[in-house]
Amino acid sequence: MKLSHLTEIVKNVATTLTCPKCGKRFAGETVDVVDITGDRGLFSAHCLHCNSATLVAMSIRNFRQKIAKRERQISKVAVGKISPADVVEMKNFLDEFDGDFKKVLAKPQQKKRVE
Ligand SMILES: [Zn+2]
């Protein structure tokens, strides 16, 4: 599992957990991962309100599925936006580009004056 995923899961776990002693929600930075095996996670949480520590075992299946679903959507968007034609166009542009940004940026303005 990626570290960024782990961090997100811990954040998600923290928002769903409440302190068994005082009932307040745990803040993200007070929840630590003890162990993750498959879809089961063991977390230690420290309550800032009543200063009690607790050990929580819970399923992280939903969080993992949520992250996996979002990653699929992101990769779809990225793939959909860049077509081979775009790559060719960019390559052609770079081949012709002489490094003069002023010329490139000035182009649309010149068009406007003609109209
Ligand atoms: Zn508490």
mmCIF file with all atom_site columns, N, CA and C in Angstrom, residues 1-10 33 36 60 63-64 67-68 70-72 74-75:
data_model
loop_
_atom_site.group_PDB
_atom_site.id
_atom_site.type_symbol
_atom_site.label_atom_id
_atom_site.label_alt_id
_atom_site.label_comp_id
_atom_site.label_asym_id
_atom_site.label_entity_id
_atom_site.label_seq_id
_atom_site.pdbx_PDB_ins_code
_atom_site.Cartn_x
_atom_site.Cartn_y
_atom_site.Cartn_z
_atom_site.occupancy
_atom_site.B_iso_or_equiv
_atom_site.pdbx_formal_charge
_atom_site.auth_seq_id
_atom_site.auth_comp_id
_atom_site.auth_asym_id
_atom_site.auth_atom_id
_atom_site.pdbx_PDB_model_num
ATOM 1  N N  . MET A 1 1  ? 0.839   -1.197 0.000   1.00 0.00 ? 1  MET A N  1
ATOM 2  C CA . MET A 1 1  ? 0.000   0.000  0.000   1.00 0.00 ? 1  MET A CA 1
ATOM 3  C C  . MET A 1 1  ? 0.877   1.251  0.000   1.00 0.00 ? 1  MET A C  1
ATOM 4  N N  . LYS A 1 2  ? 0.447   2.242  -0.778  1.00 0.00 ? 2  LYS A N  1
ATOM 5  C CA . LYS A 1 2  ? 1.210   3.492  -0.821  1.00 0.00 ? 2  LYS A CA 1
ATOM 6  C C  . LYS A 1 2  ? 1.063   4.236  0.501   1.00 0.00 ? 2  LYS A C  1
ATOM 7  N N  . LEU A 1 3  ? 2.091   5.000  0.828   1.00 0.00 ? 3  LEU A N  1
ATOM 8  C CA . LEU A 1 3  ? 2.077   5.757  2.074   1.00 0.00 ? 3  LEU A CA 1
ATOM 9  C C  . LEU A 1 3  ? 0.949   6.794  2.057   1.00 0.00 ? 3  LEU A C  1
ATOM 10 N N  . SER A 1 4  ? 0.715   7.395  0.880   1.00 0.00 ? 4  SER A N  1
ATOM 11 C CA . SER A 1 4  ? -0.345  8.407  0.785   1.00 0.00 ? 4  SER A CA 1
ATOM 12 C C  . SER A 1 4  ? -1.711  7.782  1.052   1.00 0.00 ? 4  SER A C  1
ATOM 13 N N  . HIS A 1 5  ? -1.875  6.519  0.623   1.00 0.00 ? 5  HIS A N  1
ATOM 14 C CA . HIS A 1 5  ? -3.139  5.810  0.865   1.00 0.00 ? 5  HIS A CA 1
ATOM 15 C C  . HIS A 1 5  ? -3.305  5.543  2.354   1.00 0.00 ? 5  HIS A C  1
ATOM 16 N N  . LEU A 1 6  ? -2.206  5.142  2.961   1.00 0.00 ? 6  LEU A N  1
ATOM 17 C CA . LEU A 1 6  ? -2.222  4.836  4.386   1.00 0.00 ? 6  LEU A CA 1
ATOM 18 C C  . LEU A 1 6  ? -2.598  6.078  5.190   1.00 0.00 ? 6  LEU A C  1
ATOM 19 N N  . THR A 1 7  ? -1.997  7.191  4.807   1.00 0.00 ? 7  THR A N  1
ATOM 20 C CA . THR A 1 7  ? -2.289  8.455  5.481   1.00 0.00 ? 7  THR A CA 1
ATOM 21 C C  . THR A 1 7  ? -3.767  8.798  5.338   1.00 0.00 ? 7  THR A C  1
ATOM 22 N N  . GLU A 1 8  ? -4.310  8.581  4.136   1.00 0.00 ? 8  GLU A N  1
ATOM 23 C CA . GLU A 1 8  ? -5.717  8.898  3.894   1.00 0.00 ? 8  GLU A CA 1
ATOM 24 C C  . GLU A 1 8  ? -6.629  7.977  4.696   1.00 0.00 ? 8  GLU A C  1
ATOM 25 N N  . ILE A 1 9  ? -6.255  6.708  4.758   1.00 0.00 ? 9  ILE A N  1
ATOM 26 C CA . ILE A 1 9  ? -7.059  5.752  5.519   1.00 0.00 ? 9  ILE A CA 1
ATOM 27 C C  . ILE A 1 9  ? -7.074  6.140  6.996   1.00 0.00 ? 9  ILE A C  1
ATOM 28 N N  . VAL A 1 10 ? -5.915  6.506  7.501   1.00 0.00 ? 10 VAL A N  1
ATOM 29 C CA . VAL A 1 10 ? -5.835  6.917  8.913   1.00 0.00 ? 10 VAL A CA 1
ATOM 30 C C  . VAL A 1 10 ? -6.728  8.127  9.157   1.00 0.00 ? 10 VAL A C  1
ATOM 31 N N  . VAL A 1 33 ? -1.378  3.915  12.998  1.00 0.00 ? 33 VAL A N  1
ATOM 32 C CA . VAL A 1 33 ? -1.597  2.540  12.547  1.00 0.00 ? 33 VAL A CA 1
ATOM 33 C C  . VAL A 1 33 ? -0.717  1.616  13.377  1.00 0.00 ? 33 VAL A C  1
ATOM 34 N N  . ILE A 1 36 ? -1.829  -3.412 9.763   1.00 0.00 ? 36 ILE A N  1
ATOM 35 C CA . ILE A 1 36 ? -2.857  -3.588 8.731   1.00 0.00 ? 36 ILE A CA 1
ATOM 36 C C  . ILE A 1 36 ? -2.622  -4.928 8.057   1.00 0.00 ? 36 ILE A C  1
ATOM 37 N N  . ILE A 1 60 ? -10.995 -1.772 7.000   1.00 0.00 ? 60 ILE A N  1
ATOM 38 C CA . ILE A 1 60 ? -10.648 -0.607 6.181   1.00 0.00 ? 60 ILE A CA 1
ATOM 39 C C  . ILE A 1 60 ? -11.028 -0.862 4.722   1.00 0.00 ? 60 ILE A C  1
ATOM 40 N N  . PHE A 1 63 ? -12.648 2.092  2.848   1.00 0.00 ? 63 PHE A N  1
ATOM 41 C CA . PHE A 1 63 ? -11.704 3.171  2.547   1.00 0.00 ? 63 PHE A CA 1
ATOM 42 C C  . PHE A 1 63 ? -10.813 2.781  1.375   1.00 0.00 ? 63 PHE A C  1
ATOM 43 N N  . ARG A 1 64 ? -10.391 1.517  1.388   1.00 0.00 ? 64 ARG A N  1
ATOM 44 C CA . ARG A 1 64 ? -9.516  1.039  0.310   1.00 0.00 ? 64 ARG A CA 1
ATOM 45 C C  . ARG A 1 64 ? -10.251 1.067  -1.024  1.00 0.00 ? 64 ARG A C  1
ATOM 46 N N  . ILE A 1 67 ? -10.596 4.671  -2.293  1.00 0.00 ? 67 ILE A N  1
ATOM 47 C CA . ILE A 1 67 ? -9.344  5.164  -2.870  1.00 0.00 ? 67 ILE A CA 1
ATOM 48 C C  . ILE A 1 67 ? -9.111  4.524  -4.242  1.00 0.00 ? 67 ILE A C  1
ATOM 49 N N  . ALA A 1 68 ? -9.350  3.214  -4.325  1.00 0.00 ? 68 ALA A N  1
ATOM 50 C CA . ALA A 1 68 ? -9.122  2.500  -5.589  1.00 0.00 ? 68 ALA A CA 1
ATOM 51 C C  . ALA A 1 68 ? -10.041 3.044  -6.679  1.00 0.00 ? 68 ALA A C  1
ATOM 52 N N  . ARG A 1 70 ? -11.385 6.063  -6.851  1.00 0.00 ? 70 ARG A N  1
ATOM 53 C CA . ARG A 1 70 ? -10.960 7.414  -7.227  1.00 0.00 ? 70 ARG A CA 1
ATOM 54 C C  . ARG A 1 70 ? -9.721  7.365  -8.126  1.00 0.00 ? 70 ARG A C  1
ATOM 55 N N  . GLU A 1 71 ? -8.792  6.455  -7.808  1.00 0.00 ? 71 GLU A N  1
ATOM 56 C CA . GLU A 1 71 ? -7.566  6.333  -8.612  1.00 0.00 ? 71 GLU A CA 1
ATOM 57 C C  . GLU A 1 71 ? -7.915  5.924  -10.037 1.00 0.00 ? 71 GLU A C  1
ATOM 58 N N  . ARG A 1 72 ? -8.906  5.033  -10.176 1.00 0.00 ? 72 ARG A N  1
ATOM 59 C CA . ARG A 1 72 ? -9.324  4.602  -11.512 1.00 0.00 ? 72 ARG A CA 1
ATOM 60 C C  . ARG A 1 72 ? -9.887  5.779  -12.285 1.00 0.00 ? 72 ARG A C  1
ATOM 61 N N  . ILE A 1 74 ? -9.211  8.972  -11.821 1.00 0.00 ? 74 ILE A N  1
ATOM 62 C CA . ILE A 1 74 ? -8.125  9.907  -12.147 1.00 0.00 ? 74 ILE A CA 1
ATOM 63 C C  . ILE A 1 74 ? -7.372  9.412  -13.379 1.00 0.00 ? 74 ILE A C  1
ATOM 64 N N  . SER A 1 75 ? -7.051  8.111  -13.411 1.00 0.00 ? 75 SER A N  1
ATOM 65 C CA . SER A 1 75 ? -6.287  7.607  -14.545 1.00 0.00 ? 75 SER A CA 1
ATOM 66 C C  . SER A 1 75 ? -7.108  7.674  -15.832 1.00 0.00 ? 75 SER A C  1
#
